Amino acid sequence: MNGHRIINLRKIADKRGNLSFIEENSEEMPFDIRRVYWIYDVPGGEKRGGHAFKENEELIVSLSGSFDVILDDGREKYRYSLSRSYYGLYVPKGLWREMDNFSTNSVCMILSSVDYDPSDYIRDYEEFLQYIGNRQHCL
Ligand code: TYD
């Protein structure tokens, strides 16, 4: 299955504190990891994202606190609430994604499949709808 979904990450439970990890060549990882970035110190009520990627795939993990990721395929919206460090949300390319409801001190880590490339972004929602409409014509 290639769609967006929650992936269970490895969790080593320990009374000294839990440990999770991601390895590029593990069977649960859907793409090769090219880049890692993280979002933090988000003021209350603020949103991030609000764009789509043409090629970039992502795995989004809440390292601390909680936040929501809203995915939109042009027809339906899906809201995922992330609050556990052992879940990763896989986001395939070609979906509009926004993030909101950040709790105080939340840390959002994003693994990406491509280098940062401004030309891979679609930042206009109407342009996104046209883009996916054209892509569906080509399939
Ligand atoms: P952006 O992805 O646009 O974040 P958001 O969609 O939440 O606003 O990134 C914000 C800025 O950070 C943008 O101007 C470019 C810069 N940036 C990098 O230089 N490298 C990166 O890997 C990322 C993700 C962003």
Short mmCIF file of N, CA, C and O and ligand atoms in Angstrom, two decimals:
data_model
loop_
_atom_site.label_atom_id
_atom_site.label_comp_id
_atom_site.label_asym_id
_atom_site.label_seq_id
_atom_site.Cartn_x
_atom_site.Cartn_y
_atom_site.Cartn_z
N MET A 1 0.84 -1.20 0.00
CA MET A 1 0.00 0.00 0.00
C MET A 1 0.88 1.25 0.00
O MET A 1 1.80 1.37 0.78
N ASN A 2 0.60 2.20 -0.90
CA ASN A 2 1.45 3.37 -1.03
C ASN A 2 0.84 4.63 -0.42
O ASN A 2 1.41 5.70 -0.53
N GLY A 3 -0.34 4.51 0.18
CA GLY A 3 -1.03 5.71 0.67
C GLY A 3 -0.51 6.20 2.00
O GLY A 3 0.34 5.57 2.64
N HIS A 4 -1.07 7.34 2.42
CA HIS A 4 -0.68 7.88 3.73
C HIS A 4 -1.15 6.92 4.83
O HIS A 4 -2.21 6.31 4.73
N ARG A 5 -0.33 6.79 5.84
CA ARG A 5 -0.65 5.85 6.90
C ARG A 5 0.29 6.06 8.10
O ARG A 5 1.36 6.63 7.94
N ILE A 6 -0.14 5.55 9.24
CA ILE A 6 0.71 5.55 10.43
C ILE A 6 1.59 4.30 10.38
O ILE A 6 1.11 3.19 10.16
N ILE A 7 2.89 4.52 10.58
CA ILE A 7 3.85 3.42 10.61
C ILE A 7 4.32 3.24 12.06
O ILE A 7 4.68 4.22 12.73
N ASN A 8 4.27 2.01 12.52
CA ASN A 8 4.77 1.71 13.87
C ASN A 8 6.29 1.66 13.83
O ASN A 8 6.86 0.85 13.10
N LEU A 9 6.93 2.50 14.62
CA LEU A 9 8.39 2.50 14.68
C LEU A 9 8.84 1.54 15.77
O LEU A 9 8.08 1.18 16.67
N ARG A 10 10.09 1.14 15.70
CA ARG A 10 10.62 0.26 16.72
C ARG A 10 10.62 0.98 18.08
O ARG A 10 10.94 2.17 18.14
N LYS A 11 10.24 0.25 19.12
CA LYS A 11 10.23 0.83 20.47
C LYS A 11 10.88 -0.14 21.43
O LYS A 11 10.44 -1.29 21.53
N ILE A 12 11.93 0.31 22.07
CA ILE A 12 12.59 -0.51 23.08
C ILE A 12 12.14 0.03 24.44
O ILE A 12 12.62 1.09 24.88
N ALA A 13 11.19 -0.67 25.03
CA ALA A 13 10.66 -0.22 26.32
C ALA A 13 11.68 -0.53 27.41
O ALA A 13 12.27 -1.62 27.43
N ASP A 14 11.88 0.41 28.29
CA ASP A 14 12.91 0.24 29.32
C ASP A 14 12.49 1.09 30.52
O ASP A 14 12.04 2.22 30.34
N LYS A 15 12.65 0.55 31.72
CA LYS A 15 12.22 1.33 32.88
C LYS A 15 13.11 2.56 33.08
O LYS A 15 12.75 3.49 33.80
N ARG A 16 14.24 2.61 32.41
CA ARG A 16 15.09 3.82 32.48
C ARG A 16 14.64 4.88 31.49
O ARG A 16 15.21 5.97 31.42
N GLY A 17 13.64 4.52 30.66
CA GLY A 17 13.18 5.43 29.61
C GLY A 17 13.14 4.69 28.29
O GLY A 17 14.00 3.84 28.04
N ASN A 18 12.16 5.01 27.45
CA ASN A 18 11.99 4.26 26.19
C ASN A 18 12.89 4.81 25.09
O ASN A 18 13.32 5.97 25.14
N LEU A 19 13.12 3.98 24.09
CA LEU A 19 14.01 4.36 22.98
C LEU A 19 13.37 3.89 21.67
O LEU A 19 12.91 2.74 21.58
N SER A 20 13.29 4.78 20.70
CA SER A 20 12.80 4.39 19.37
C SER A 20 13.84 4.79 18.33
O SER A 20 14.66 5.69 18.57
N PHE A 21 13.78 4.14 17.19
CA PHE A 21 14.77 4.45 16.14
C PHE A 21 14.19 4.12 14.76
O PHE A 21 13.20 3.40 14.64
N ILE A 22 14.84 4.70 13.76
CA ILE A 22 14.45 4.49 12.36
C ILE A 22 15.72 4.17 11.60
O ILE A 22 16.72 4.91 11.74
N GLU A 23 15.70 3.13 10.81
CA GLU A 23 16.85 2.81 9.96
C GLU A 23 16.39 2.84 8.51
O GLU A 23 15.30 2.38 8.19
N GLU A 24 17.27 3.38 7.67
CA GLU A 24 16.89 3.57 6.27
C GLU A 24 16.46 2.27 5.60
O GLU A 24 15.49 2.24 4.86
N ASN A 25 17.18 1.23 5.86
CA ASN A 25 16.91 -0.02 5.13
C ASN A 25 15.98 -0.97 5.88
O ASN A 25 15.91 -2.14 5.54
N SER A 26 15.26 -0.45 6.87
CA SER A 26 14.33 -1.33 7.58
C SER A 26 13.06 -1.49 6.75
O SER A 26 12.73 -0.65 5.91
N GLU A 27 12.34 -2.58 7.01
CA GLU A 27 11.19 -2.87 6.14
C GLU A 27 10.05 -1.88 6.32
O GLU A 27 9.25 -1.68 5.41
N GLU A 28 10.00 -1.20 7.49
CA GLU A 28 8.88 -0.26 7.69
C GLU A 28 9.13 1.11 7.04
O GLU A 28 8.23 1.92 6.91
N MET A 29 10.39 1.38 6.63
CA MET A 29 10.71 2.71 6.08
C MET A 29 10.42 2.74 4.58
O MET A 29 11.03 2.00 3.80
N PRO A 30 9.46 3.58 4.14
CA PRO A 30 9.01 3.52 2.74
C PRO A 30 9.94 4.20 1.72
O PRO A 30 9.71 4.08 0.53
N PHE A 31 10.94 4.97 2.17
CA PHE A 31 11.82 5.66 1.21
C PHE A 31 13.20 5.81 1.82
O PHE A 31 13.39 5.65 3.04
N ASP A 32 14.18 6.16 0.97
CA ASP A 32 15.53 6.44 1.45
C ASP A 32 15.56 7.85 2.06
O ASP A 32 15.07 8.80 1.45
N ILE A 33 16.17 7.96 3.22
CA ILE A 33 16.16 9.24 3.94
C ILE A 33 17.27 10.14 3.38
O ILE A 33 18.44 9.78 3.40
N ARG A 34 16.85 11.31 2.90
CA ARG A 34 17.80 12.26 2.32
C ARG A 34 18.06 13.44 3.26
O ARG A 34 19.12 14.05 3.24
N ARG A 35 17.06 13.77 4.05
CA ARG A 35 17.12 15.03 4.83
C ARG A 35 16.26 14.86 6.08
O ARG A 35 15.25 14.15 6.04
N VAL A 36 16.69 15.50 7.15
CA VAL A 36 15.90 15.53 8.39
C VAL A 36 15.80 16.97 8.84
O VAL A 36 16.80 17.69 8.86
N TYR A 37 14.58 17.42 9.17
CA TYR A 37 14.45 18.74 9.81
C TYR A 37 13.38 18.65 10.90
O TYR A 37 12.66 17.65 10.98
N TRP A 38 13.34 19.68 11.75
CA TRP A 38 12.38 19.63 12.84
C TRP A 38 11.83 21.01 13.09
O TRP A 38 12.48 22.03 12.82
N ILE A 39 10.61 21.05 13.57
CA ILE A 39 9.87 22.29 13.83
C ILE A 39 9.58 22.35 15.32
O ILE A 39 9.12 21.35 15.90
N TYR A 40 9.85 23.48 15.94
CA TYR A 40 9.74 23.59 17.40
C TYR A 40 9.47 25.05 17.75
O TYR A 40 9.50 25.92 16.85
N ASP A 41 9.20 25.31 19.02
CA ASP A 41 8.88 26.68 19.47
C ASP A 41 7.73 27.28 18.67
O ASP A 41 7.76 28.47 18.31
N VAL A 42 6.73 26.46 18.37
CA VAL A 42 5.59 26.97 17.59
C VAL A 42 4.65 27.71 18.54
O VAL A 42 4.18 27.11 19.53
N PRO A 43 4.36 28.98 18.29
CA PRO A 43 3.46 29.72 19.18
C PRO A 43 2.04 29.14 19.13
O PRO A 43 1.62 28.61 18.09
N GLY A 44 1.32 29.22 20.23
CA GLY A 44 -0.05 28.70 20.31
C GLY A 44 -0.91 29.22 19.16
O GLY A 44 -0.85 30.40 18.83
N GLY A 45 -1.69 28.34 18.56
CA GLY A 45 -2.62 28.73 17.50
C GLY A 45 -2.00 28.85 16.12
O GLY A 45 -2.69 29.07 15.13
N GLU A 46 -0.68 28.67 16.04
CA GLU A 46 0.01 28.83 14.75
C GLU A 46 -0.13 27.58 13.88
O GLU A 46 -0.32 26.48 14.40
N LYS A 47 -0.05 27.76 12.56
CA LYS A 47 -0.08 26.63 11.61
C LYS A 47 1.22 26.58 10.84
O LYS A 47 1.83 27.62 10.61
N ARG A 48 1.62 25.39 10.41
CA ARG A 48 2.78 25.25 9.52
C ARG A 48 2.33 24.47 8.29
O ARG A 48 1.29 23.86 8.27
N GLY A 49 3.22 24.42 7.32
CA GLY A 49 2.89 23.71 6.09
C GLY A 49 1.98 24.56 5.22
O GLY A 49 2.21 25.76 5.09
N GLY A 50 0.97 23.94 4.65
CA GLY A 50 0.11 24.67 3.72
C GLY A 50 0.73 24.63 2.33
O GLY A 50 0.93 25.66 1.69
N HIS A 51 1.09 23.42 1.89
CA HIS A 51 1.68 23.23 0.57
C HIS A 51 1.66 21.75 0.23
O HIS A 51 1.33 20.91 1.08
N ALA A 52 2.04 21.45 -1.01
CA ALA A 52 2.20 20.05 -1.45
C ALA A 52 3.59 19.92 -2.05
O ALA A 52 4.22 20.91 -2.40
N PHE A 53 4.04 18.68 -2.15
CA PHE A 53 5.32 18.41 -2.83
C PHE A 53 5.05 17.59 -4.08
O PHE A 53 4.23 16.67 -4.06
N LYS A 54 5.80 17.90 -5.13
CA LYS A 54 5.67 17.11 -6.37
C LYS A 54 6.37 15.77 -6.24
O LYS A 54 5.90 14.76 -6.76
N GLU A 55 7.53 15.75 -5.60
CA GLU A 55 8.32 14.51 -5.50
C GLU A 55 8.61 14.08 -4.07
O GLU A 55 8.79 12.89 -3.81
N ASN A 56 8.72 15.03 -3.17
CA ASN A 56 9.17 14.71 -1.81
C ASN A 56 8.18 13.84 -1.06
O ASN A 56 6.98 14.09 -1.07
N GLU A 57 8.69 12.80 -0.42
CA GLU A 57 7.91 11.98 0.49
C GLU A 57 8.40 12.27 1.90
O GLU A 57 9.57 12.61 2.09
N GLU A 58 7.53 12.07 2.89
CA GLU A 58 7.90 12.43 4.25
C GLU A 58 7.45 11.36 5.25
O GLU A 58 6.46 10.67 5.04
N LEU A 59 8.19 11.33 6.35
CA LEU A 59 7.74 10.61 7.54
C LEU A 59 7.76 11.62 8.68
O LEU A 59 8.82 12.21 8.96
N ILE A 60 6.62 11.84 9.30
CA ILE A 60 6.49 12.88 10.33
C ILE A 60 6.33 12.20 11.69
O ILE A 60 5.48 11.33 11.86
N VAL A 61 7.17 12.63 12.65
CA VAL A 61 7.16 12.01 13.98
C VAL A 61 7.04 13.13 15.03
O VAL A 61 7.75 14.14 14.93
N SER A 62 6.18 12.92 16.01
CA SER A 62 6.13 13.84 17.14
C SER A 62 7.16 13.38 18.17
O SER A 62 6.98 12.35 18.82
N LEU A 63 8.25 14.13 18.30
CA LEU A 63 9.27 13.76 19.29
C LEU A 63 8.88 14.22 20.68
O LEU A 63 9.34 13.66 21.68
N SER A 64 8.04 15.24 20.76
CA SER A 64 7.59 15.75 22.05
C SER A 64 6.26 16.45 21.85
O SER A 64 6.04 17.06 20.79
N GLY A 65 5.36 16.37 22.82
CA GLY A 65 4.08 17.06 22.73
C GLY A 65 3.21 16.47 21.64
O GLY A 65 3.35 15.30 21.27
N SER A 66 2.33 17.29 21.10
CA SER A 66 1.37 16.80 20.11
C SER A 66 1.05 17.88 19.08
O SER A 66 1.24 19.08 19.34
N PHE A 67 0.58 17.44 17.95
CA PHE A 67 0.11 18.34 16.88
C PHE A 67 -0.70 17.51 15.90
O PHE A 67 -0.67 16.27 15.97
N ASP A 68 -1.42 18.17 15.03
CA ASP A 68 -2.23 17.49 14.01
C ASP A 68 -1.64 17.73 12.63
O ASP A 68 -1.12 18.83 12.36
N VAL A 69 -1.74 16.73 11.78
CA VAL A 69 -1.36 16.87 10.37
C VAL A 69 -2.63 16.64 9.55
O VAL A 69 -3.31 15.63 9.72
N ILE A 70 -2.93 17.60 8.69
CA ILE A 70 -4.12 17.48 7.84
C ILE A 70 -3.65 17.22 6.41
O ILE A 70 -2.88 18.01 5.85
N LEU A 71 -4.09 16.11 5.85
CA LEU A 71 -3.73 15.75 4.48
C LEU A 71 -4.96 15.90 3.60
O LEU A 71 -6.08 15.58 4.03
N ASP A 72 -4.74 16.36 2.38
CA ASP A 72 -5.84 16.65 1.48
C ASP A 72 -5.44 16.16 0.09
O ASP A 72 -4.40 16.57 -0.44
N ASP A 73 -6.25 15.26 -0.47
CA ASP A 73 -5.92 14.74 -1.80
C ASP A 73 -6.73 15.45 -2.88
O ASP A 73 -6.79 14.99 -4.02
N GLY A 74 -7.35 16.58 -2.52
CA GLY A 74 -8.15 17.32 -3.49
C GLY A 74 -9.62 16.92 -3.44
O GLY A 74 -10.47 17.64 -3.95
N ARG A 75 -9.89 15.79 -2.81
CA ARG A 75 -11.28 15.33 -2.66
C ARG A 75 -11.67 15.25 -1.20
O ARG A 75 -12.73 15.68 -0.80
N GLU A 76 -10.76 14.67 -0.41
CA GLU A 76 -11.06 14.46 1.01
C GLU A 76 -9.91 14.96 1.86
O GLU A 76 -8.76 14.97 1.41
N LYS A 77 -10.26 15.30 3.11
CA LYS A 77 -9.23 15.70 4.08
C LYS A 77 -9.15 14.64 5.16
O LYS A 77 -10.17 14.07 5.56
N TYR A 78 -7.95 14.40 5.64
CA TYR A 78 -7.70 13.40 6.68
C TYR A 78 -6.90 14.07 7.77
O TYR A 78 -5.87 14.68 7.48
N ARG A 79 -7.35 13.96 9.01
CA ARG A 79 -6.63 14.59 10.12
C ARG A 79 -6.00 13.52 10.99
O ARG A 79 -6.69 12.62 11.48
N TYR A 80 -4.69 13.61 11.15
CA TYR A 80 -3.96 12.69 12.04
C TYR A 80 -3.47 13.49 13.24
O TYR A 80 -2.86 14.55 13.07
N SER A 81 -3.71 12.98 14.44
CA SER A 81 -3.17 13.59 15.66
C SER A 81 -1.95 12.79 16.08
O SER A 81 -2.07 11.59 16.34
N LEU A 82 -0.81 13.44 16.12
CA LEU A 82 0.43 12.74 16.48
C LEU A 82 0.87 13.18 17.88
O LEU A 82 1.01 14.37 18.15
N SER A 83 1.10 12.21 18.74
CA SER A 83 1.53 12.53 20.10
C SER A 83 2.47 11.47 20.68
O SER A 83 2.85 11.58 21.83
N ARG A 84 2.82 10.49 19.88
CA ARG A 84 3.68 9.41 20.38
C ARG A 84 4.94 9.32 19.53
O ARG A 84 4.86 9.33 18.29
N SER A 85 6.09 9.14 20.19
CA SER A 85 7.36 9.13 19.46
C SER A 85 7.61 7.82 18.73
O SER A 85 8.62 7.70 18.03
N TYR A 86 6.73 6.84 18.90
CA TYR A 86 6.91 5.56 18.21
C TYR A 86 5.94 5.38 17.06
O TYR A 86 5.77 4.28 16.55
N TYR A 87 5.28 6.49 16.64
CA TYR A 87 4.46 6.46 15.43
C TYR A 87 5.04 7.45 14.42
O TYR A 87 5.43 8.57 14.79
N GLY A 88 5.09 7.04 13.16
CA GLY A 88 5.47 7.95 12.09
C GLY A 88 4.33 8.04 11.10
O GLY A 88 3.75 7.01 10.75
N LEU A 89 4.01 9.25 10.67
CA LEU A 89 2.98 9.41 9.63
C LEU A 89 3.68 9.47 8.27
O LEU A 89 4.47 10.40 8.03
N TYR A 90 3.39 8.50 7.42
CA TYR A 90 3.96 8.52 6.07
C TYR A 90 3.08 9.39 5.18
O TYR A 90 1.86 9.18 5.10
N VAL A 91 3.72 10.36 4.51
CA VAL A 91 3.00 11.26 3.61
C VAL A 91 3.61 11.09 2.21
O VAL A 91 4.74 11.51 1.96
N PRO A 92 2.88 10.46 1.30
CA PRO A 92 3.40 10.32 -0.07
C PRO A 92 3.43 11.67 -0.78
O PRO A 92 2.83 12.64 -0.31
N LYS A 93 4.09 11.70 -1.89
CA LYS A 93 4.11 12.94 -2.68
C LYS A 93 2.72 13.25 -3.23
O LYS A 93 1.87 12.35 -3.33
N GLY A 94 2.51 14.53 -3.55
CA GLY A 94 1.28 14.91 -4.24
C GLY A 94 0.07 15.08 -3.34
O GLY A 94 -1.05 15.00 -3.82
N LEU A 95 0.29 15.33 -2.05
CA LEU A 95 -0.82 15.63 -1.13
C LEU A 95 -0.62 17.02 -0.55
O LEU A 95 0.51 17.40 -0.23
N TRP A 96 -1.72 17.74 -0.39
CA TRP A 96 -1.64 19.02 0.33
C TRP A 96 -1.54 18.71 1.81
O TRP A 96 -2.30 17.89 2.31
N ARG A 97 -0.58 19.34 2.51
CA ARG A 97 -0.50 19.07 3.95
C ARG A 97 -0.30 20.32 4.79
O ARG A 97 0.45 21.24 4.45
N GLU A 98 -1.05 20.35 5.88
CA GLU A 98 -0.95 21.43 6.84
C GLU A 98 -0.76 20.84 8.23
O GLU A 98 -1.10 19.67 8.45
N MET A 99 -0.25 21.62 9.16
CA MET A 99 -0.09 21.15 10.54
C MET A 99 -0.61 22.24 11.48
O MET A 99 -0.31 23.43 11.29
N ASP A 100 -1.40 21.81 12.47
CA ASP A 100 -1.91 22.77 13.45
C ASP A 100 -2.06 22.09 14.81
O ASP A 100 -1.63 20.95 14.98
N ASN A 101 -2.68 22.80 15.74
CA ASN A 101 -2.89 22.27 17.11
C ASN A 101 -1.59 21.90 17.82
O ASN A 101 -1.57 20.92 18.58
N PHE A 102 -0.55 22.64 17.59
CA PHE A 102 0.73 22.34 18.26
C PHE A 102 0.60 22.61 19.77
O PHE A 102 0.16 23.69 20.17
N SER A 103 0.98 21.63 20.59
CA SER A 103 0.98 21.85 22.04
C SER A 103 2.25 22.61 22.42
O SER A 103 3.22 22.66 21.66
N THR A 104 2.25 23.13 23.63
CA THR A 104 3.45 23.82 24.14
C THR A 104 4.63 22.85 24.15
O THR A 104 4.47 21.69 24.53
N ASN A 105 5.76 23.31 23.71
CA ASN A 105 6.99 22.49 23.70
C ASN A 105 6.95 21.30 22.76
O ASN A 105 7.72 20.35 22.94
N SER A 106 6.06 21.30 21.78
CA SER A 106 6.05 20.17 20.85
C SER A 106 7.24 20.28 19.89
O SER A 106 7.72 21.37 19.57
N VAL A 107 7.71 19.11 19.48
CA VAL A 107 8.81 19.03 18.52
C VAL A 107 8.37 18.06 17.42
O VAL A 107 8.06 16.90 17.69
N CYS A 108 8.34 18.56 16.19
CA CYS A 108 7.90 17.78 15.03
C CYS A 108 9.12 17.48 14.17
O CYS A 108 9.75 18.39 13.64
N MET A 109 9.46 16.19 14.06
CA MET A 109 10.60 15.81 13.23
C MET A 109 10.08 15.28 11.89
O MET A 109 9.14 14.48 11.86
N ILE A 110 10.71 15.73 10.81
CA ILE A 110 10.28 15.32 9.47
C ILE A 110 11.47 14.72 8.71
O ILE A 110 12.50 15.38 8.53
N LEU A 111 11.31 13.47 8.31
CA LEU A 111 12.30 12.82 7.44
C LEU A 111 11.81 13.00 6.01
O LEU A 111 10.63 12.79 5.73
N SER A 112 12.73 13.38 5.11
CA SER A 112 12.35 13.68 3.74
C SER A 112 13.15 12.85 2.76
O SER A 112 14.29 12.48 3.04
N SER A 113 12.54 12.63 1.60
CA SER A 113 13.19 11.76 0.61
C SER A 113 14.05 12.53 -0.39
O SER A 113 14.80 11.93 -1.14
N VAL A 114 13.92 13.87 -0.41
CA VAL A 114 14.74 14.67 -1.36
C VAL A 114 15.38 15.85 -0.63
O VAL A 114 14.95 16.24 0.45
N ASP A 115 16.40 16.42 -1.26
CA ASP A 115 17.02 17.65 -0.74
C ASP A 115 16.00 18.77 -0.73
O ASP A 115 15.02 18.73 -1.48
N TYR A 116 16.26 19.80 0.08
CA TYR A 116 15.38 20.97 0.05
C TYR A 116 15.44 21.59 -1.34
O TYR A 116 16.51 21.88 -1.87
N ASP A 117 14.26 21.77 -1.94
CA ASP A 117 14.19 22.28 -3.31
C ASP A 117 12.91 23.10 -3.45
O ASP A 117 11.81 22.53 -3.53
N PRO A 118 13.03 24.43 -3.45
CA PRO A 118 11.82 25.27 -3.52
C PRO A 118 10.94 24.94 -4.73
O PRO A 118 9.72 25.10 -4.66
N SER A 119 11.55 24.44 -5.82
CA SER A 119 10.74 24.18 -7.02
C SER A 119 9.91 22.90 -6.87
O SER A 119 9.07 22.61 -7.73
N ASP A 120 10.14 22.14 -5.80
CA ASP A 120 9.32 20.95 -5.56
C ASP A 120 8.02 21.29 -4.83
O ASP A 120 7.13 20.47 -4.72
N TYR A 121 7.94 22.54 -4.32
CA TYR A 121 6.76 22.95 -3.55
C TYR A 121 5.64 23.43 -4.48
O TYR A 121 5.90 24.14 -5.45
N ILE A 122 4.40 23.11 -4.13
CA ILE A 122 3.24 23.81 -4.69
C ILE A 122 2.60 24.54 -3.52
O ILE A 122 2.13 23.91 -2.57
N ARG A 123 2.62 25.86 -3.57
CA ARG A 123 2.17 26.64 -2.41
C ARG A 123 0.79 27.27 -2.63
O ARG A 123 0.24 27.89 -1.72
N ASP A 124 0.26 27.12 -3.83
CA ASP A 124 -1.04 27.71 -4.14
C ASP A 124 -2.06 26.57 -4.28
O ASP A 124 -1.86 25.63 -5.06
N TYR A 125 -3.17 26.64 -3.51
CA TYR A 125 -4.11 25.51 -3.46
C TYR A 125 -4.77 25.27 -4.83
O TYR A 125 -4.97 24.12 -5.24
N GLU A 126 -5.10 26.34 -5.54
CA GLU A 126 -5.73 26.17 -6.87
C GLU A 126 -4.75 25.49 -7.83
O GLU A 126 -5.15 24.63 -8.63
N GLU A 127 -3.49 25.88 -7.71
CA GLU A 127 -2.46 25.26 -8.56
C GLU A 127 -2.33 23.76 -8.21
O GLU A 127 -2.16 22.92 -9.09
N PHE A 128 -2.43 23.45 -6.93
CA PHE A 128 -2.38 22.05 -6.48
C PHE A 128 -3.53 21.25 -7.11
O PHE A 128 -3.32 20.15 -7.64
N LEU A 129 -4.74 21.82 -7.10
CA LEU A 129 -5.89 21.10 -7.67
C LEU A 129 -5.67 20.85 -9.16
O LEU A 129 -5.97 19.77 -9.67
N GLN A 130 -5.14 21.85 -9.83
CA GLN A 130 -4.84 21.68 -11.27
C GLN A 130 -3.78 20.60 -11.48
O GLN A 130 -3.90 19.76 -12.37
N TYR A 131 -2.77 20.64 -10.63
CA TYR A 131 -1.64 19.69 -10.74
C TYR A 131 -2.15 18.25 -10.59
O TYR A 131 -1.84 17.39 -11.41
N ILE A 132 -2.94 17.99 -9.56
CA ILE A 132 -3.39 16.61 -9.38
C ILE A 132 -4.42 16.22 -10.44
O ILE A 132 -4.48 15.07 -10.85
N GLY A 133 -5.19 17.19 -10.91
CA GLY A 133 -6.14 16.90 -12.01
C GLY A 133 -5.39 16.47 -13.26
O GLY A 133 -5.72 15.47 -13.89
N ASN A 134 -4.32 17.21 -13.60
CA ASN A 134 -3.52 16.86 -14.78
C ASN A 134 -2.84 15.51 -14.60
O ASN A 134 -2.76 14.72 -15.54
N ARG A 135 -2.37 15.26 -13.36
CA ARG A 135 -1.67 14.00 -13.13
C ARG A 135 -2.62 12.82 -13.30
O ARG A 135 -2.27 11.79 -13.85
N GLN A 136 -3.87 13.01 -12.82
CA GLN A 136 -4.83 11.90 -12.95
C GLN A 136 -5.16 11.63 -14.42
O GLN A 136 -5.38 10.50 -14.82
N HIS A 137 -5.17 12.71 -15.24
CA HIS A 137 -5.40 12.55 -16.69
C HIS A 137 -4.32 11.70 -17.32
O HIS A 137 -4.57 10.94 -18.26
N CYS A 138 -3.08 11.86 -16.81
CA CYS A 138 -1.92 11.18 -17.42
C CYS A 138 -1.85 9.72 -17.03
O CYS A 138 -1.11 8.96 -17.65
N LEU A 139 -2.58 9.32 -15.98
CA LEU A 139 -2.44 7.94 -15.49
C LEU A 139 -3.18 6.95 -16.41
O LEU A 139 -4.14 7.29 -17.05
P1 TYD B 1 8.79 25.49 4.72
O1 TYD B 1 9.00 24.10 4.27
O2 TYD B 1 8.19 26.45 3.75
O3 TYD B 1 7.94 25.45 6.07
P2 TYD B 1 6.39 25.75 6.27
O4 TYD B 1 5.71 25.12 5.12
O5 TYD B 1 6.02 25.14 7.57
O6 TYD B 1 6.26 27.23 6.27
O7 TYD B 1 10.17 26.07 5.23
C1 TYD B 1 10.27 27.35 5.84
C2 TYD B 1 11.59 27.98 5.42
O8 TYD B 1 12.69 27.18 5.82
C3 TYD B 1 11.71 28.17 3.92
O9 TYD B 1 11.89 29.53 3.67
C4 TYD B 1 12.94 27.44 3.50
C5 TYD B 1 13.61 26.97 4.75
N1 TYD B 1 13.97 25.53 4.69
C6 TYD B 1 15.24 25.17 4.34
O10 TYD B 1 16.12 26.03 4.05
N2 TYD B 1 15.60 23.85 4.30
C7 TYD B 1 14.69 22.88 4.60
O11 TYD B 1 15.02 21.67 4.56
C8 TYD B 1 13.35 23.26 4.94
C9 TYD B 1 12.29 22.24 5.25
C10 TYD B 1 13.03 24.60 4.97
#
